C-alpha cells in the first residue's frame, strides 16, 4: 500500500524533496509519524505544536485534492494510491486583517484563545442544519465570532408563528425561504464570513455531501428523522455533531465526537415521540443555541472541555441546569463495533 506525499514551500525545504512514497500508513496520523521519523526535527517542528502531537494551524493537508477536517483530520483513512499534499497556508489565507483584529479583539484577548484561535476560526467551516429557534442564535454567534465559512440549511419558509423564537426572521420575512432571510441578516452582521444558504432538507442522498467538507455540524433541526441522518453521516465522516433540542421551558444539548463518546443513536435508540405543534418559549432555544455555538467555537479553537459523554438538561421554568452521563452503546447500529 503506497501513498504519495507531495511537499510544497517550507515543507519542501525541510525535507529536501518534492515528493516521497510512504508504505503502510493506515491514516494521516501514522503517515505523519513515518514522515517525521524519516525527516526528523526539521519537519516535526513545522508540523506540530511544540511538545505535542497537535498539528499547527499553519499546516494544510489535502488528501486526493480535498482538505482534511481541521478537528478529526488526523484520523482520515488512507488507501493504496492516495496522494497527500502538505503545504503552508497560501498567502493571506488565514491571516487576520486590521479590521478583523479590532472586530474580534475582545475574544482574541482571552487567554488561550489569542490570534491563533481566531485564525483557526477563520479557516473553519461549519454547517448549521435548521434555521429555527436553535439555528438562529447559533448561526448569529458563529458569524459574529468570525467563523470562516458557514453553510446554513433549511427547506422551510418563515411563518408568523415562528417569530416568537426564530430571531433571524422578522415580520417582513413571513413567506420567504428561511435560508434567504437568514443570509440577509447574517451578511450584514459580519461581511467577513462566507455564507452558503441551502433551501433544502436533510436526506439520505445529501447527508454525506453536507457533512464531508465541514469541521463541525450544529443540530438545529426539529425532527429525529433528519437528526439521525446527519448523525450517521457525521459518524461515517468523523465530524463533530452538536445536538440540541427544546420544548417549552426545557432544552437538552450534548456534543458528539465520533470515536470519543456516544452518538445520537446510542443515546436515543428509538425516535422520541414528538407532537406536530410543540410549545416553545423563545429564550429556551436562545439559551441552547448559544451553548451550541459555544461548543463549536471551543472545538475549533481547541480551548476548554467539550460536553462529550454528558447531556445537559436545562429547565428554564425552575432555572436548573442538570447533567446526566450518556454512554456509547457497543451494539449501536450507527457507531457500534458490530
Ligand atoms: Zn452510536
Short mmCIF file of C-alpha atoms and ligand atoms in Angstrom, two decimals:
data_model
loop_
_atom_site.label_atom_id
_atom_site.label_comp_id
_atom_site.label_asym_id
_atom_site.label_seq_id
_atom_site.Cartn_x
_atom_site.Cartn_y
_atom_site.Cartn_z
CA UNK A 1 0.00 0.00 0.00
CA UNK A 2 1.83 3.07 -1.26
CA UNK A 3 0.90 6.68 -0.54
CA UNK A 4 2.48 9.53 -2.50
CA UNK A 5 3.25 12.59 -0.38
CA UNK A 6 3.92 15.90 -2.12
CA UNK A 7 5.71 18.71 -0.29
CA UNK A 8 5.39 22.41 -1.02
CA UNK A 9 7.19 25.59 0.09
CA UNK A 10 8.73 25.29 3.59
CA UNK A 11 7.91 21.57 3.72
CA UNK A 12 9.94 21.05 0.57
CA UNK A 13 12.88 22.88 2.19
CA UNK A 14 12.58 20.83 5.40
CA UNK A 15 12.58 17.50 3.57
CA UNK A 16 14.80 18.47 0.64
CA UNK A 17 12.33 16.64 -1.58
CA UNK A 18 9.37 17.33 -3.83
CA UNK A 19 7.71 14.05 -3.03
CA UNK A 20 8.10 10.83 -1.10
CA UNK A 21 6.44 7.43 -1.13
CA UNK A 22 5.22 6.02 2.19
CA UNK A 23 4.19 2.39 2.67
CA UNK A 24 1.61 1.05 5.07
CA UNK A 25 0.16 4.18 6.68
CA UNK A 26 -3.47 3.49 7.59
CA UNK A 27 -4.35 7.11 8.31
CA UNK A 28 -2.95 10.65 8.18
CA UNK A 29 -1.57 10.46 11.75
CA UNK A 30 0.53 7.37 11.01
CA UNK A 31 1.66 8.87 7.70
CA UNK A 32 2.93 11.98 9.52
CA UNK A 33 4.67 9.79 12.14
CA UNK A 34 6.53 7.95 9.40
CA UNK A 35 7.46 11.21 7.72
CA UNK A 36 8.83 12.75 10.92
CA UNK A 37 10.85 9.59 11.61
CA UNK A 38 12.31 9.87 8.13
CA UNK A 39 12.92 13.63 8.02
CA UNK A 40 13.48 14.39 11.71
CA UNK A 41 13.09 17.51 13.82
CA UNK A 42 13.13 19.94 10.96
CA UNK A 43 9.86 18.52 9.67
CA UNK A 44 8.20 17.84 13.03
CA UNK A 45 8.83 21.45 14.11
CA UNK A 46 6.86 22.59 11.05
CA UNK A 47 4.06 20.09 11.60
CA UNK A 48 3.34 20.09 15.33
CA UNK A 49 2.86 22.49 18.22
CA UNK A 50 5.98 22.26 20.42
CA UNK A 51 5.94 19.19 22.69
CA UNK A 52 2.57 17.90 21.42
CA UNK A 53 1.14 15.82 18.62
CA UNK A 54 -1.31 18.61 17.75
CA UNK A 55 -0.98 19.87 14.19
CA UNK A 56 -0.02 23.51 13.87
CA UNK A 57 -2.72 25.71 12.44
CA UNK A 58 -0.21 26.73 9.79
CA UNK A 59 -0.29 23.29 8.16
CA UNK A 60 -2.57 22.48 5.26
CA UNK A 61 -3.06 18.86 4.26
CA UNK A 62 -5.00 17.71 1.22
CA UNK A 63 -5.88 14.06 0.60
CA UNK A 64 -6.56 13.49 -3.10
CA UNK A 65 -7.14 17.21 -3.50
CA UNK A 66 -9.58 17.61 -0.61
CA UNK A 67 -8.74 19.45 2.60
CA UNK A 68 -8.91 17.21 5.67
CA UNK A 69 -11.13 18.08 8.60
CA UNK A 70 -9.42 20.51 11.00
CA UNK A 71 -10.58 18.58 14.05
CA UNK A 72 -10.62 14.92 13.15
CA UNK A 73 -8.34 15.07 10.11
CA UNK A 74 -5.52 13.02 11.59
CA UNK A 75 -7.85 10.02 11.65
CA UNK A 76 -8.61 10.36 7.92
CA UNK A 77 -8.08 6.87 6.48
CA UNK A 78 -5.66 6.35 3.61
CA UNK A 79 -5.62 3.69 0.92
CA UNK A 80 -3.24 2.50 -1.77
CA UNK A 81 -2.64 5.11 -4.46
CA UNK A 82 -3.77 8.13 -2.38
CA UNK A 83 -1.92 11.39 -2.92
CA UNK A 84 -1.33 13.60 0.12
CA UNK A 85 -0.19 17.21 -0.29
CA UNK A 86 1.37 19.12 2.62
CA UNK A 87 1.82 22.89 2.44
CA UNK A 88 1.70 26.09 4.50
CA UNK A 89 -1.33 28.39 4.14
CA UNK A 90 -1.36 30.25 0.84
CA UNK A 91 -0.55 33.89 1.46
CA UNK A 92 -3.39 35.74 3.12
CA UNK A 93 -5.39 32.53 3.64
CA UNK A 94 -5.91 32.75 7.36
CA UNK A 95 -4.05 35.96 8.10
CA UNK A 96 -6.09 38.47 10.10
CA UNK A 97 -6.72 41.92 8.67
CA UNK A 98 -6.54 45.06 10.88
CA UNK A 99 -10.35 45.21 10.71
CA UNK A 100 -10.63 41.62 11.97
CA UNK A 101 -8.09 42.20 14.75
CA UNK A 102 -10.25 45.05 16.02
CA UNK A 103 -13.61 43.35 15.45
CA UNK A 104 -12.59 40.21 17.36
CA UNK A 105 -10.36 41.96 19.93
CA UNK A 106 -12.45 41.02 22.98
CA UNK A 107 -12.17 37.29 22.25
CA UNK A 108 -8.59 37.45 20.96
CA UNK A 109 -7.52 38.80 24.37
CA UNK A 110 -8.94 35.72 26.13
CA UNK A 111 -6.03 33.70 27.46
CA UNK A 112 -5.57 30.58 25.32
CA UNK A 113 -7.75 31.95 22.51
CA UNK A 114 -5.48 34.61 21.04
CA UNK A 115 -4.77 35.32 17.38
CA UNK A 116 -4.08 31.66 16.85
CA UNK A 117 -7.62 30.78 17.87
CA UNK A 118 -9.04 33.48 15.64
CA UNK A 119 -7.07 32.19 12.67
CA UNK A 120 -8.46 28.71 13.33
CA UNK A 121 -11.98 30.13 13.37
CA UNK A 122 -11.29 31.92 10.10
CA UNK A 123 -10.21 28.66 8.46
CA UNK A 124 -13.15 26.70 9.87
CA UNK A 125 -16.26 25.55 8.05
CA UNK A 126 -19.46 24.93 9.98
CA UNK A 127 -22.87 23.58 8.95
CA UNK A 128 -25.94 24.82 10.83
CA UNK A 129 -28.78 22.44 9.95
CA UNK A 130 -32.11 24.12 10.67
CA UNK A 131 -32.64 27.89 10.92
CA UNK A 132 -35.30 27.96 13.60
CA UNK A 133 -35.13 28.69 17.31
CA UNK A 134 -31.76 26.94 17.79
CA UNK A 135 -30.19 27.71 14.41
CA UNK A 136 -30.94 31.45 14.64
CA UNK A 137 -28.80 32.21 17.71
CA UNK A 138 -26.23 29.50 16.91
CA UNK A 139 -25.53 30.89 13.43
CA UNK A 140 -25.64 34.51 14.62
CA UNK A 141 -22.99 33.89 17.29
CA UNK A 142 -20.82 31.85 14.92
CA UNK A 143 -20.97 34.63 12.35
CA UNK A 144 -20.27 37.33 14.94
CA UNK A 145 -17.28 35.30 16.20
CA UNK A 146 -15.77 35.12 12.71
CA UNK A 147 -16.15 31.51 11.54
CA UNK A 148 -14.71 31.49 8.02
CA UNK A 149 -17.45 29.64 6.19
CA UNK A 150 -20.98 28.90 7.34
CA UNK A 151 -23.42 26.69 5.47
CA UNK A 152 -26.99 27.23 6.61
CA UNK A 153 -29.66 24.75 5.65
CA UNK A 154 -33.44 24.91 5.92
CA UNK A 155 -36.13 23.88 3.43
CA UNK A 156 -38.95 25.87 5.00
CA UNK A 157 -40.50 29.29 4.64
CA UNK A 158 -40.91 31.73 7.51
CA UNK A 159 -44.30 31.53 9.24
CA UNK A 160 -45.83 34.10 11.57
CA UNK A 161 -45.85 31.58 14.43
CA UNK A 162 -42.03 31.18 14.10
CA UNK A 163 -41.31 34.75 15.11
CA UNK A 164 -41.53 34.35 18.90
CA UNK A 165 -38.23 32.46 18.89
CA UNK A 166 -36.58 32.36 15.43
CA UNK A 167 -34.92 35.72 15.84
CA UNK A 168 -33.13 35.84 12.47
CA UNK A 169 -36.56 36.11 10.81
CA UNK A 170 -38.57 39.30 11.13
CA UNK A 171 -42.18 40.32 10.42
CA UNK A 172 -41.41 41.32 6.83
CA UNK A 173 -39.89 37.86 6.16
CA UNK A 174 -43.11 35.86 6.54
CA UNK A 175 -43.44 33.68 3.41
CA UNK A 176 -39.74 33.99 2.47
CA UNK A 177 -37.40 30.99 2.46
CA UNK A 178 -35.64 30.85 5.84
CA UNK A 179 -32.24 30.37 4.17
CA UNK A 180 -32.61 33.66 2.24
CA UNK A 181 -33.96 35.54 5.25
CA UNK A 182 -31.07 34.32 7.43
CA UNK A 183 -28.38 35.11 4.87
CA UNK A 184 -29.62 38.68 4.57
CA UNK A 185 -29.23 39.31 8.32
CA UNK A 186 -26.02 37.32 8.81
CA UNK A 187 -24.21 39.01 5.91
CA UNK A 188 -24.95 42.42 7.44
CA UNK A 189 -23.79 41.19 10.83
CA UNK A 190 -20.33 40.26 9.57
CA UNK A 191 -19.37 40.59 5.90
CA UNK A 192 -16.09 38.68 6.50
CA UNK A 193 -17.93 35.36 6.75
CA UNK A 194 -18.59 33.32 3.61
CA UNK A 195 -22.24 32.27 3.76
CA UNK A 196 -23.84 29.49 1.79
CA UNK A 197 -27.60 29.12 2.03
CA UNK A 198 -29.19 25.81 1.11
CA UNK A 199 -33.00 25.85 0.97
CA UNK A 200 -33.29 22.07 1.25
CA UNK A 201 -33.99 19.30 3.73
CA UNK A 202 -31.52 16.69 5.01
CA UNK A 203 -31.98 13.48 3.01
CA UNK A 204 -30.26 10.12 2.76
CA UNK A 205 -28.85 11.34 -0.57
CA UNK A 206 -27.32 14.66 0.54
CA UNK A 207 -26.29 13.89 4.15
CA UNK A 208 -22.70 12.79 3.42
CA UNK A 209 -22.09 15.63 0.99
CA UNK A 210 -23.37 18.17 3.54
CA UNK A 211 -21.04 16.90 6.22
CA UNK A 212 -17.85 15.96 4.38
CA UNK A 213 -16.48 19.44 3.78
CA UNK A 214 -17.18 20.94 7.22
CA UNK A 215 -15.39 20.84 10.58
CA UNK A 216 -18.45 20.90 12.85
CA UNK A 217 -22.21 20.34 12.42
CA UNK A 218 -24.81 22.08 14.58
CA UNK A 219 -28.13 20.31 15.04
CA UNK A 220 -30.84 22.96 14.90
CA UNK A 221 -33.39 20.55 13.49
CA UNK A 222 -36.90 19.86 14.73
CA UNK A 223 -37.23 16.14 13.93
CA UNK A 224 -35.32 12.97 14.75
CA UNK A 225 -35.52 11.53 11.24
CA UNK A 226 -33.25 14.30 9.92
CA UNK A 227 -31.14 14.24 13.10
CA UNK A 228 -30.42 10.52 12.69
CA UNK A 229 -29.42 11.03 9.04
CA UNK A 230 -26.91 13.75 9.91
CA UNK A 231 -25.71 11.84 12.99
CA UNK A 232 -24.97 8.82 10.76
CA UNK A 233 -23.14 10.95 8.19
CA UNK A 234 -21.12 12.63 10.97
CA UNK A 235 -20.12 9.21 12.37
CA UNK A 236 -19.09 7.99 8.90
CA UNK A 237 -17.06 11.15 8.23
CA UNK A 238 -15.86 11.60 11.84
CA UNK A 239 -17.23 15.12 12.09
CA UNK A 240 -18.31 16.52 15.49
CA UNK A 241 -22.10 16.91 15.81
CA UNK A 242 -23.53 19.27 18.41
CA UNK A 243 -27.03 18.13 19.29
CA UNK A 244 -29.68 20.42 20.72
CA UNK A 245 -33.45 20.13 21.20
CA UNK A 246 -36.10 22.14 23.04
CA UNK A 247 -39.69 22.02 24.24
CA UNK A 248 -41.48 24.57 26.39
CA UNK A 249 -39.03 25.72 29.05
CA UNK A 250 -36.81 22.65 28.67
CA UNK A 251 -33.74 22.15 26.50
CA UNK A 252 -31.12 19.44 26.03
CA UNK A 253 -27.66 19.52 24.49
CA UNK A 254 -24.66 17.26 24.01
CA UNK A 255 -21.52 17.27 21.88
CA UNK A 256 -20.93 14.14 19.84
CA UNK A 257 -17.36 13.47 18.80
CA UNK A 258 -17.36 10.22 16.80
CA UNK A 259 -14.96 7.71 18.31
CA UNK A 260 -14.72 9.57 21.62
CA UNK A 261 -18.23 9.30 23.06
CA UNK A 262 -21.75 8.17 22.29
CA UNK A 263 -23.52 9.19 19.09
CA UNK A 264 -27.13 10.39 19.00
CA UNK A 265 -28.39 6.84 18.27
CA UNK A 266 -26.53 5.47 21.32
CA UNK A 267 -28.40 7.99 23.48
CA UNK A 268 -31.78 7.72 21.72
CA UNK A 269 -32.00 4.25 20.10
CA UNK A 270 -35.62 4.96 19.12
CA UNK A 271 -37.09 8.18 17.84
CA UNK A 272 -38.60 10.06 20.80
CA UNK A 273 -42.29 10.90 20.28
CA UNK A 274 -42.90 14.40 19.01
CA UNK A 275 -46.10 16.37 18.56
CA UNK A 276 -46.91 18.20 15.35
CA UNK A 277 -47.03 21.55 17.18
CA UNK A 278 -44.69 21.80 20.15
CA UNK A 279 -44.81 24.58 22.71
CA UNK A 280 -41.61 26.66 22.92
CA UNK A 281 -40.75 29.80 24.83
CA UNK A 282 -38.23 31.78 22.74
CA UNK A 283 -35.48 32.12 25.34
CA UNK A 284 -35.25 28.30 25.71
CA UNK A 285 -33.77 27.73 22.21
CA UNK A 286 -31.99 31.07 22.70
CA UNK A 287 -30.03 29.58 25.60
CA UNK A 288 -29.42 26.22 23.95
CA UNK A 289 -28.45 27.66 20.54
CA UNK A 290 -25.90 29.95 22.20
CA UNK A 291 -24.44 26.97 24.07
CA UNK A 292 -24.19 25.02 20.80
CA UNK A 293 -22.25 27.92 19.24
CA UNK A 294 -20.03 27.97 22.34
CA UNK A 295 -19.25 24.25 21.94
CA UNK A 296 -18.48 24.68 18.22
CA UNK A 297 -16.11 27.60 18.87
CA UNK A 298 -14.35 25.66 21.67
CA UNK A 299 -13.83 22.63 19.42
CA UNK A 300 -12.49 24.72 16.54
CA UNK A 301 -10.17 26.82 18.67
CA UNK A 302 -9.10 23.86 20.84
CA UNK A 303 -9.94 25.56 24.13
CA UNK A 304 -11.91 24.34 27.16
CA UNK A 305 -13.64 20.99 27.58
CA UNK A 306 -16.43 19.85 25.23
CA UNK A 307 -19.64 18.30 26.60
CA UNK A 308 -18.83 14.76 25.42
CA UNK A 309 -20.44 11.80 27.19
CA UNK A 310 -22.81 14.09 29.07
CA UNK A 311 -26.22 15.51 28.28
CA UNK A 312 -27.10 18.96 29.57
CA UNK A 313 -30.74 19.24 30.64
CA UNK A 314 -31.89 22.81 31.11
CA UNK A 315 -35.19 23.70 32.75
CA UNK A 316 -35.82 27.42 32.41
CA UNK A 317 -39.04 27.17 34.47
CA UNK A 318 -37.16 26.01 37.56
CA UNK A 319 -33.88 27.61 36.37
CA UNK A 320 -31.94 24.39 36.77
CA UNK A 321 -29.00 23.07 34.74
CA UNK A 322 -28.57 19.30 35.18
CA UNK A 323 -26.05 16.95 33.60
CA UNK A 324 -26.55 13.24 33.03
CA UNK A 325 -23.94 10.73 31.89
CA UNK A 326 -24.56 9.26 28.45
CA UNK A 327 -22.60 6.23 27.25
CA UNK A 328 -21.56 4.71 23.99
CA UNK A 329 -23.51 1.56 23.10
CA UNK A 330 -21.14 -1.06 21.61
CA UNK A 331 -24.17 -2.50 19.78
CA UNK A 332 -25.29 0.86 18.38
CA UNK A 333 -26.46 0.39 14.77
CA UNK A 334 -24.78 3.70 13.82
CA UNK A 335 -21.43 3.76 15.63
CA UNK A 336 -21.21 0.30 17.26
CA UNK A 337 -18.39 -2.20 16.93
CA UNK A 338 -20.51 -4.86 15.19
ZN1 LIG B 1 -23.88 5.25 18.48
#
